[in-house]
PDB file of C-alpha atoms in Angstrom:
ATOM      1  CA  MET A1120     -19.700   2.475  54.821  1.00  0.00           C
ATOM      2  CA  LYS A1121     -22.415   1.093  52.543  1.00  0.00           C
ATOM      3  CA  ARG A1122     -23.511   4.620  51.659  1.00  0.00           C
ATOM      4  CA  CYS A1123     -19.935   5.612  50.726  1.00  0.00           C
ATOM      5  CA  THR A1124     -19.550   2.474  48.634  1.00  0.00           C
ATOM      6  CA  PHE A1125     -22.793   3.219  46.799  1.00  0.00           C
ATOM      7  CA  ILE A1126     -21.723   6.784  46.062  1.00  0.00           C
ATOM      8  CA  TRP A1127     -18.316   5.604  44.824  1.00  0.00           C
ATOM      9  CA  ILE A1128     -19.877   3.045  42.495  1.00  0.00           C
ATOM     10  CA  LEU A1129     -22.384   5.607  41.215  1.00  0.00           C
ATOM     11  CA  LEU A1130     -19.619   8.107  40.461  1.00  0.00           C
ATOM     12  CA  LEU A1131     -17.599   5.420  38.724  1.00  0.00           C
ATOM     13  CA  LEU A1132     -20.498   4.396  36.510  1.00  0.00           C
ATOM     14  CA  VAL A1133     -21.318   7.978  35.642  1.00  0.00           C
ATOM     15  CA  SER A1134     -17.722   8.988  34.937  1.00  0.00           C
ATOM     16  CA  PHE A1135     -17.093   6.329  32.290  1.00  0.00           C
ATOM     17  CA  PRO A1136     -19.817   7.442  29.861  1.00  0.00           C
ATOM     18  CA  ILE A1137     -18.790  11.063  30.347  1.00  0.00           C
ATOM     19  CA  ALA A1138     -15.136  10.262  29.628  1.00  0.00           C
ATOM     20  CA  SER A1139     -16.084   8.187  26.617  1.00  0.00           C
ATOM     21  CA  LEU A1140     -18.376  10.928  25.338  1.00  0.00           C
ATOM     22  CA  ALA A1141     -15.669  13.556  25.792  1.00  0.00           C
ATOM     23  CA  GLN A1142     -13.250  11.433  23.787  1.00  0.00           C
ATOM     24  CA  ALA A1143     -15.827  10.790  21.071  1.00  0.00           C
ATOM     25  CA  LEU A1144     -16.568  14.493  20.777  1.00  0.00           C
ATOM     26  CA  THR A1145     -12.919  15.491  20.285  1.00  0.00           C
ATOM     27  CA  PRO A1146     -13.096  17.487  17.012  1.00  0.00           C
ATOM     28  CA  ALA A1147     -10.034  15.753  15.573  1.00  0.00           C
ATOM     29  CA  ARG A1148     -11.885  12.419  15.710  1.00  0.00           C
ATOM     30  CA  ASP A1149     -14.170  13.694  12.940  1.00  0.00           C
ATOM     31  CA  PHE A1150     -11.426  12.612  10.540  1.00  0.00           C
ATOM     32  CA  THR A1151     -10.896   9.077  11.857  1.00  0.00           C
ATOM     33  CA  ASN A1152     -12.919   7.328   9.158  1.00  0.00           C
ATOM     34  CA  ALA A1153     -11.296   9.383   6.403  1.00  0.00           C
ATOM     35  CA  VAL A1154      -7.802   8.372   7.506  1.00  0.00           C
ATOM     36  CA  LEU A1155      -8.762   4.739   8.058  1.00  0.00           C
ATOM     37  CA  TRP A1156     -10.367   4.623   4.604  1.00  0.00           C
ATOM     38  CA  GLN A1157      -7.129   5.785   2.993  1.00  0.00           C
ATOM     39  CA  GLN A1158      -4.991   3.439   5.071  1.00  0.00           C
ATOM     40  CA  THR A1159      -7.057   0.255   4.889  1.00  0.00           C
ATOM     41  CA  SER A1160      -9.659   0.208   2.122  1.00  0.00           C
ATOM     42  CA  GLY A1161      -9.261  -1.586  -1.170  1.00  0.00           C
ATOM     43  CA  GLU A1162     -11.398   1.145  -2.687  1.00  0.00           C
ATOM     44  CA  TYR A1163      -8.744   3.786  -2.019  1.00  0.00           C
ATOM     45  CA  ARG A1164      -6.059   1.675  -3.692  1.00  0.00           C
ATOM     46  CA  ALA A1165      -8.364   0.917  -6.607  1.00  0.00           C
ATOM     47  CA  LEU A1166      -9.136   4.596  -7.176  1.00  0.00           C
ATOM     48  CA  ALA A1167      -5.447   5.500  -7.053  1.00  0.00           C
ATOM     49  CA  PHE A1168      -4.596   2.766  -9.554  1.00  0.00           C
ATOM     50  CA  GLN A1169      -7.531   3.880 -11.709  1.00  0.00           C
ATOM     51  CA  ALA A1170      -6.253   7.463 -11.740  1.00  0.00           C
ATOM     52  CA  TYR A1171      -2.764   6.449 -12.784  1.00  0.00           C
ATOM     53  CA  ASN A1172      -4.056   3.963 -15.358  1.00  0.00           C
ATOM     54  CA  PHE A1173      -5.924   6.858 -16.973  1.00  0.00           C
ATOM     55  CA  ALA A1174      -2.748   8.932 -16.697  1.00  0.00           C
ATOM     56  CA  ARG A1175      -0.809   6.295 -18.634  1.00  0.00           C
ATOM     57  CA  LEU A1176      -3.424   6.104 -21.394  1.00  0.00           C
ATOM     58  CA  SER A1177      -3.679   9.883 -21.608  1.00  0.00           C
ATOM     59  CA  LEU A1178       0.087  10.269 -21.727  1.00  0.00           C
ATOM     60  CA  LYS A1179       0.335   7.868 -24.660  1.00  0.00           C
ATOM     61  CA  GLU A1180      -2.349   9.830 -26.495  1.00  0.00           C
ATOM     62  CA  ALA A1181      -0.717  13.176 -25.743  1.00  0.00           C
ATOM     63  CA  LEU A1182       2.629  11.957 -27.057  1.00  0.00           C
ATOM     64  CA  TRP A1183       0.993  11.223 -30.404  1.00  0.00           C
ATOM     65  CA  GLU A1184      -0.679  14.636 -30.577  1.00  0.00           C
ATOM     66  CA  GLN A1185       1.953  17.112 -29.383  1.00  0.00           C
ATOM     67  CA  ALA A1186       4.431  18.522 -31.885  1.00  0.00           C
ATOM     68  CA  ASN A1187       5.588  21.928 -30.649  1.00  0.00           C
ATOM     69  CA  GLY A1188       9.275  21.114 -30.325  1.00  0.00           C
ATOM     70  CA  LYS A1189       9.517  21.587 -26.566  1.00  0.00           C
ATOM     71  CA  PRO A1190      10.608  18.723 -24.291  1.00  0.00           C
ATOM     72  CA  ASN A1191       7.710  16.933 -22.642  1.00  0.00           C
ATOM     73  CA  CYS A1192       6.851  16.775 -18.950  1.00  0.00           C
ATOM     74  CA  VAL A1193       4.134  16.064 -16.441  1.00  0.00           C
ATOM     75  CA  ILE A1194       3.504  18.146 -13.319  1.00  0.00           C
ATOM     76  CA  VAL A1195       2.593  16.339 -10.121  1.00  0.00           C
ATOM     77  CA  ASP A1196       1.745  17.457  -6.625  1.00  0.00           C
ATOM     78  CA  VAL A1197       3.580  15.605  -3.831  1.00  0.00           C
ATOM     79  CA  ASP A1198       1.362  15.068  -0.775  1.00  0.00           C
ATOM     80  CA  GLU A1199      -1.450  12.537  -1.318  1.00  0.00           C
ATOM     81  CA  THR A1200      -0.512  12.486  -5.013  1.00  0.00           C
ATOM     82  CA  VAL A1201       2.816  10.641  -4.964  1.00  0.00           C
ATOM     83  CA  LEU A1202       3.484  10.441  -1.197  1.00  0.00           C
ATOM     84  CA  ASP A1203       1.022   9.063   1.369  1.00  0.00           C
ATOM     85  CA  ASN A1204       0.948  11.098   4.600  1.00  0.00           C
ATOM     86  CA  SER A1205      -1.903   9.267   6.312  1.00  0.00           C
ATOM     87  CA  PRO A1206       0.375   8.118   9.184  1.00  0.00           C
ATOM     88  CA  PHE A1207       0.886  11.781  10.076  1.00  0.00           C
ATOM     89  CA  GLN A1208      -2.877  12.365  10.075  1.00  0.00           C
ATOM     90  CA  GLY A1209      -3.310   9.313  12.306  1.00  0.00           C
ATOM     91  CA  HIS A1210      -0.673  10.674  14.680  1.00  0.00           C
ATOM     92  CA  GLU A1211      -2.530  13.982  15.004  1.00  0.00           C
ATOM     93  CA  ILE A1212      -5.893  12.313  15.638  1.00  0.00           C
ATOM     94  CA  LYS A1213      -4.413  10.192  18.414  1.00  0.00           C
ATOM     95  CA  LYS A1214      -3.086  13.389  19.993  1.00  0.00           C
ATOM     96  CA  GLY A1215      -6.602  14.855  19.828  1.00  0.00           C
ATOM     97  CA  ILE A1216      -5.701  17.577  17.322  1.00  0.00           C
ATOM     98  CA  SER A1217      -6.142  18.125  13.597  1.00  0.00           C
ATOM     99  CA  PHE A1218      -2.873  19.750  12.563  1.00  0.00           C
ATOM    100  CA  LEU A1219       0.187  21.334  14.151  1.00  0.00           C
ATOM    101  CA  PRO A1220       2.901  22.784  11.852  1.00  0.00           C
ATOM    102  CA  GLU A1221       5.684  21.584  14.140  1.00  0.00           C
ATOM    103  CA  ASP A1222       4.290  18.035  14.012  1.00  0.00           C
ATOM    104  CA  TRP A1223       4.100  18.220  10.225  1.00  0.00           C
ATOM    105  CA  HIS A1224       7.713  19.373   9.938  1.00  0.00           C
ATOM    106  CA  LYS A1225       8.800  16.559  12.239  1.00  0.00           C
ATOM    107  CA  TRP A1226       6.951  14.053  10.042  1.00  0.00           C
ATOM    108  CA  THR A1227       8.388  15.323   6.739  1.00  0.00           C
ATOM    109  CA  SER A1228      11.898  15.423   8.227  1.00  0.00           C
ATOM    110  CA  LEU A1229      11.698  11.653   8.710  1.00  0.00           C
ATOM    111  CA  ALA A1230      11.416  11.181   4.916  1.00  0.00           C
ATOM    112  CA  THR A1231       9.516   7.933   5.476  1.00  0.00           C
ATOM    113  CA  ALA A1232       6.235   8.560   3.651  1.00  0.00           C
ATOM    114  CA  ASP A1233       5.219   5.656   1.411  1.00  0.00           C
ATOM    115  CA  THR A1234       4.070   5.950  -2.194  1.00  0.00           C
ATOM    116  CA  VAL A1235       0.525   6.538  -3.344  1.00  0.00           C
ATOM    117  CA  PRO A1236      -0.476   3.346  -5.205  1.00  0.00           C
ATOM    118  CA  GLY A1237       0.355   3.550  -8.904  1.00  0.00           C
ATOM    119  CA  ALA A1238       2.343   6.783  -8.710  1.00  0.00           C
ATOM    120  CA  LEU A1239       5.847   5.366  -8.981  1.00  0.00           C
ATOM    121  CA  ALA A1240       4.988   2.968 -11.797  1.00  0.00           C
ATOM    122  CA  PHE A1241       3.349   5.744 -13.814  1.00  0.00           C
ATOM    123  CA  LEU A1242       6.203   8.210 -13.424  1.00  0.00           C
ATOM    124  CA  LYS A1243       8.744   5.530 -14.304  1.00  0.00           C
ATOM    125  CA  PHE A1244       6.672   4.818 -17.415  1.00  0.00           C
ATOM    126  CA  ALA A1245       6.709   8.534 -18.252  1.00  0.00           C
ATOM    127  CA  ALA A1246      10.491   8.588 -17.836  1.00  0.00           C
ATOM    128  CA  SER A1247      10.794   5.632 -20.227  1.00  0.00           C
ATOM    129  CA  LYS A1248       9.055   7.816 -22.814  1.00  0.00           C
ATOM    130  CA  LYS A1249      11.514  10.667 -22.161  1.00  0.00           C
ATOM    131  CA  VAL A1250       8.836  12.633 -20.292  1.00  0.00           C
ATOM    132  CA  GLU A1251      10.251  14.511 -17.308  1.00  0.00           C
ATOM    133  CA  THR A1252       8.433  14.972 -13.993  1.00  0.00           C
ATOM    134  CA  PHE A1253       8.177  18.250 -12.091  1.00  0.00           C
ATOM    135  CA  TYR A1254       7.139  18.048  -8.447  1.00  0.00           C
ATOM    136  CA  VAL A1255       5.198  21.220  -7.582  1.00  0.00           C
ATOM    137  CA  THR A1256       4.400  21.163  -3.882  1.00  0.00           C
ATOM    138  CA  ASN A1257       3.362  23.509  -1.110  1.00  0.00           C
ATOM    139  CA  ARG A1258       5.870  21.992   1.240  1.00  0.00           C
ATOM    140  CA  GLU A1259       8.110  24.758   2.548  1.00  0.00           C
ATOM    141  CA  GLU A1260      11.754  25.501   1.823  1.00  0.00           C
ATOM    142  CA  VAL A1261      12.829  24.042   5.191  1.00  0.00           C
ATOM    143  CA  GLU A1262      11.342  20.724   4.019  1.00  0.00           C
ATOM    144  CA  TYR A1263      13.162  20.740   0.681  1.00  0.00           C
ATOM    145  CA  THR A1264      16.053  18.413   1.543  1.00  0.00           C
ATOM    146  CA  ALA A1265      13.900  15.870   3.365  1.00  0.00           C
ATOM    147  CA  THR A1266      11.349  15.857   0.545  1.00  0.00           C
ATOM    148  CA  LEU A1267      14.059  15.116  -2.028  1.00  0.00           C
ATOM    149  CA  LYS A1268      15.408  12.391   0.245  1.00  0.00           C
ATOM    150  CA  ASN A1269      11.960  10.789   0.518  1.00  0.00           C
ATOM    151  CA  LEU A1270      11.390  10.862  -3.242  1.00  0.00           C
ATOM    152  CA  GLN A1271      14.878   9.557  -3.976  1.00  0.00           C
ATOM    153  CA  ARG A1272      14.601   6.776  -1.395  1.00  0.00           C
ATOM    154  CA  LEU A1273      11.515   5.473  -3.195  1.00  0.00           C
ATOM    155  CA  GLY A1274      13.136   5.747  -6.633  1.00  0.00           C
ATOM    156  CA  PHE A1275      11.039   8.514  -8.171  1.00  0.00           C
ATOM    157  CA  PRO A1276      12.457   9.850 -11.458  1.00  0.00           C
ATOM    158  CA  ASN A1277      13.753  13.433 -11.718  1.00  0.00           C
ATOM    159  CA  ALA A1278      13.950  13.735  -7.933  1.00  0.00           C
ATOM    160  CA  ASP A1279      16.550  16.494  -8.053  1.00  0.00           C
ATOM    161  CA  ASP A1280      17.033  20.227  -7.573  1.00  0.00           C
ATOM    162  CA  ALA A1281      15.934  21.024 -11.114  1.00  0.00           C
ATOM    163  CA  HIS A1282      12.536  19.359 -10.769  1.00  0.00           C
ATOM    164  CA  LEU A1283      11.333  20.055  -7.212  1.00  0.00           C
ATOM    165  CA  LEU A1284       9.470  23.358  -6.788  1.00  0.00           C
ATOM    166  CA  VAL A1285       8.428  24.076  -3.201  1.00  0.00           C
ATOM    167  CA  LYS A1286       6.487  26.982  -1.739  1.00  0.00           C
ATOM    168  CA  THR A1287       8.494  30.157  -1.233  1.00  0.00           C
ATOM    169  CA  THR A1288       6.288  33.235  -0.825  1.00  0.00           C
ATOM    170  CA  THR A1289       2.834  31.906  -1.701  1.00  0.00           C
ATOM    171  CA  SER A1290       0.827  28.685  -1.777  1.00  0.00           C
ATOM    172  CA  ASP A1291      -0.506  29.724  -5.205  1.00  0.00           C
ATOM    173  CA  LYS A1292       1.070  27.246  -7.621  1.00  0.00           C
ATOM    174  CA  GLU A1293       0.215  29.110 -10.826  1.00  0.00           C
ATOM    175  CA  ALA A1294       3.540  30.969 -11.089  1.00  0.00           C
ATOM    176  CA  ARG A1295       5.447  27.711 -10.684  1.00  0.00           C
ATOM    177  CA  ARG A1296       3.306  26.002 -13.308  1.00  0.00           C
ATOM    178  CA  GLN A1297       3.929  28.884 -15.694  1.00  0.00           C
ATOM    179  CA  LYS A1298       7.654  28.653 -15.045  1.00  0.00           C
ATOM    180  CA  VAL A1299       7.604  25.032 -16.202  1.00  0.00           C
ATOM    181  CA  LEU A1300       5.469  25.936 -19.227  1.00  0.00           C
ATOM    182  CA  GLU A1301       8.065  28.413 -20.419  1.00  0.00           C
ATOM    183  CA  LYS A1302      10.413  25.599 -21.424  1.00  0.00           C
ATOM    184  CA  TYR A1303       8.290  22.454 -21.430  1.00  0.00           C
ATOM    185  CA  ASN A1304       5.230  20.986 -23.039  1.00  0.00           C
ATOM    186  CA  VAL A1305       3.046  19.960 -20.069  1.00  0.00           C
ATOM    187  CA  LEU A1306       1.168  16.854 -21.162  1.00  0.00           C
ATOM    188  CA  LEU A1307      -0.891  16.404 -17.989  1.00  0.00           C
ATOM    189  CA  LEU A1308      -1.099  17.329 -14.313  1.00  0.00           C
ATOM    190  CA  CYS A1309      -1.691  15.019 -11.341  1.00  0.00           C
ATOM    191  CA  GLY A1310      -2.999  16.158  -7.969  1.00  0.00           C
ATOM    192  CA  ASP A1311      -5.365  15.468  -5.096  1.00  0.00           C
ATOM    193  CA  ASN A1312      -6.660  19.049  -5.012  1.00  0.00           C
ATOM    194  CA  LEU A1313      -8.325  21.011  -7.806  1.00  0.00           C
ATOM    195  CA  SER A1314      -5.884  23.855  -7.136  1.00  0.00           C
ATOM    196  CA  ASP A1315      -3.142  21.539  -8.421  1.00  0.00           C
ATOM    197  CA  PHE A1316      -4.625  22.065 -11.893  1.00  0.00           C
ATOM    198  CA  SER A1317      -5.882  25.635 -12.088  1.00  0.00           C
ATOM    199  CA  ASN A1318      -6.716  28.659  -9.948  1.00  0.00           C
ATOM    200  CA  VAL A1319     -10.181  28.814 -11.464  1.00  0.00           C
ATOM    201  CA  PHE A1320     -11.536  26.235  -9.013  1.00  0.00           C
ATOM    202  CA  TYR A1321     -10.839  27.913  -5.667  1.00  0.00           C
ATOM    203  CA  ARG A1322      -8.769  31.077  -6.001  1.00  0.00           C
ATOM    204  CA  GLU A1323     -10.981  33.166  -8.268  1.00  0.00           C
ATOM    205  CA  GLY A1324     -14.132  33.189  -6.164  1.00  0.00           C
ATOM    206  CA  LYS A1325     -16.148  31.188  -8.676  1.00  0.00           C
ATOM    207  CA  ASN A1326     -18.595  28.348  -8.101  1.00  0.00           C
ATOM    208  CA  THR A1327     -16.334  25.299  -7.892  1.00  0.00           C
ATOM    209  CA  LYS A1328     -18.956  22.780  -8.971  1.00  0.00           C
ATOM    210  CA  GLU A1329     -19.834  24.889 -12.023  1.00  0.00           C
ATOM    211  CA  GLN A1330     -16.166  25.191 -12.955  1.00  0.00           C
ATOM    212  CA  VAL A1331     -15.689  21.434 -12.634  1.00  0.00           C
ATOM    213  CA  ASP A1332     -18.714  20.825 -14.863  1.00  0.00           C
ATOM    214  CA  ALA A1333     -17.375  23.283 -17.442  1.00  0.00           C
ATOM    215  CA  VAL A1334     -14.144  21.292 -17.895  1.00  0.00           C
ATOM    216  CA  GLN A1335     -15.445  17.809 -17.155  1.00  0.00           C
ATOM    217  CA  HIS A1336     -13.872  16.526 -20.379  1.00  0.00           C
ATOM    218  CA  LEU A1337     -10.387  17.224 -18.980  1.00  0.00           C
ATOM    219  CA  PHE A1338     -10.622  14.927 -15.957  1.00  0.00           C
ATOM    220  CA  GLY A1339      -8.888  11.634 -16.604  1.00  0.00           C
ATOM    221  CA  VAL A1340      -7.284  13.224 -19.668  1.00  0.00           C
ATOM    222  CA  LYS A1341      -5.385  16.424 -18.830  1.00  0.00           C
ATOM    223  CA  PHE A1342      -6.236  16.538 -15.111  1.00  0.00           C
ATOM    224  CA  ILE A1343      -5.603  13.332 -13.141  1.00  0.00           C
ATOM    225  CA  LEU A1344      -7.284  13.576  -9.731  1.00  0.00           C
ATOM    226  CA  LEU A1345      -6.296  11.362  -6.792  1.00  0.00           C
ATOM    227  CA  PRO A1346      -8.657  10.659  -3.862  1.00  0.00           C
ATOM    228  CA  ASN A1347      -7.964  12.493  -0.597  1.00  0.00           C
ATOM    229  CA  PRO A1348     -10.753  12.412   2.018  1.00  0.00           C
ATOM    230  CA  MET A1349      -8.514  13.806   4.778  1.00  0.00           C
ATOM    231  CA  TYR A1350      -7.948  17.491   3.884  1.00  0.00           C
ATOM    232  CA  GLY A1351      -7.920  19.989   1.032  1.00  0.00           C
ATOM    233  CA  ASP A1352      -9.200  23.293  -0.310  1.00  0.00           C
ATOM    234  CA  TRP A1353     -12.698  21.810  -0.481  1.00  0.00           C
ATOM    235  CA  GLU A1354     -12.966  22.168   3.295  1.00  0.00           C
ATOM    236  CA  LYS A1355     -12.233  25.901   3.486  1.00  0.00           C
ATOM    237  CA  PRO A1356     -15.639  27.087   2.159  1.00  0.00           C
ATOM    238  CA  LEU A1357     -17.351  25.143   4.943  1.00  0.00           C
ATOM    239  CA  TYR A1358     -16.195  27.629   7.566  1.00  0.00           C
ATOM    240  CA  SER A1359     -17.199  31.211   8.274  1.00  0.00           C
ATOM    241  CA  GLY A1360     -15.509  33.492  10.771  1.00  0.00           C
ATOM    242  CA  GLU A1361     -11.940  34.105  11.893  1.00  0.00           C
ATOM    243  CA  LYS A1362      -9.692  32.392  14.444  1.00  0.00           C
ATOM    244  CA  LEU A1363     -12.054  29.444  14.746  1.00  0.00           C
ATOM    245  CA  SER A1364     -11.290  26.772  17.312  1.00  0.00           C
ATOM    246  CA  GLU A1365     -11.376  23.093  16.414  1.00  0.00           C
ATOM    247  CA  GLY A1366     -14.703  22.914  18.235  1.00  0.00           C
ATOM    248  CA  ASP A1367     -16.090  25.787  16.148  1.00  0.00           C
ATOM    249  CA  LYS A1368     -15.046  24.045  12.945  1.00  0.00           C
ATOM    250  CA  ALA A1369     -16.534  20.743  14.080  1.00  0.00           C
ATOM    251  CA  LYS A1370     -19.868  22.431  14.782  1.00  0.00           C
ATOM    252  CA  GLN A1371     -19.874  24.168  11.396  1.00  0.00           C
ATOM    253  CA  ARG A1372     -19.095  20.866   9.654  1.00  0.00           C
ATOM    254  CA  LEU A1373     -22.070  19.291  11.394  1.00  0.00           C
ATOM    255  CA  ASP A1374     -24.306  22.231  10.479  1.00  0.00           C
ATOM    256  CA  ARG A1375     -23.327  21.928   6.801  1.00  0.00           C
ATOM    257  CA  LEU A1376     -24.440  18.306   6.498  1.00  0.00           C
ATOM    258  CA  LYS A1377     -27.474  17.712   4.292  1.00  0.00           C
ATOM    259  CA  SER A1378     -30.217  15.773   5.980  1.00  0.00           C
ATOM    260  CA  TYR A1379     -33.988  15.291   5.783  1.00  0.00           C
TER     261      TYR A1379
END
């Protein structure tokens, strides 16, 4: 009896660290701090306000300078630029995964995403200056109605069929930006991903850091960048290989860390 009790206690003690370790090593948990930072830190809010404060100043300046006769507009991304999807990311982490399309569609269908700090105030300011807003997003056509509902519920200006451009055949936003440029004077662009501004950063196979340095004078002026530590095109170059599992990606992320 004593021997059985000892073995049972030993197994119990050993199993807890193993279970805890297994949970800690779940690849999706790599993103816990990133999501918590966006949801809870004052620094995230401050950076978002800072971005939109620069947007307001830059918009005022651009209104003085432009004189080409076209109506004025700004182009904004939606996710992590005007709408905060961190609750979705938290949901996925708690499930032990990074991203499932069906979960994402369920989240967007709720139309309950909150605003990114400063976004609504800035776009309302732009509207007061007769500057229209175009929402260029890589949300899919099936998410169109719910996305409009979410934007309208929060009171975003120009949240209508004429100003929402979702993904149809490609995630490349350049054609949609050019479509807006045909009839409008684009004063500035807001996004959380460099691809929201130009294809030169990720889609042309160039060195992203070099391209950023080359146009550094445009950030905070023409390009307004919002913080997003959770996901983005920046992560894609970290991985090599096809059909990688979450474990494979986690290992490659660890391998890419600089150390000493």
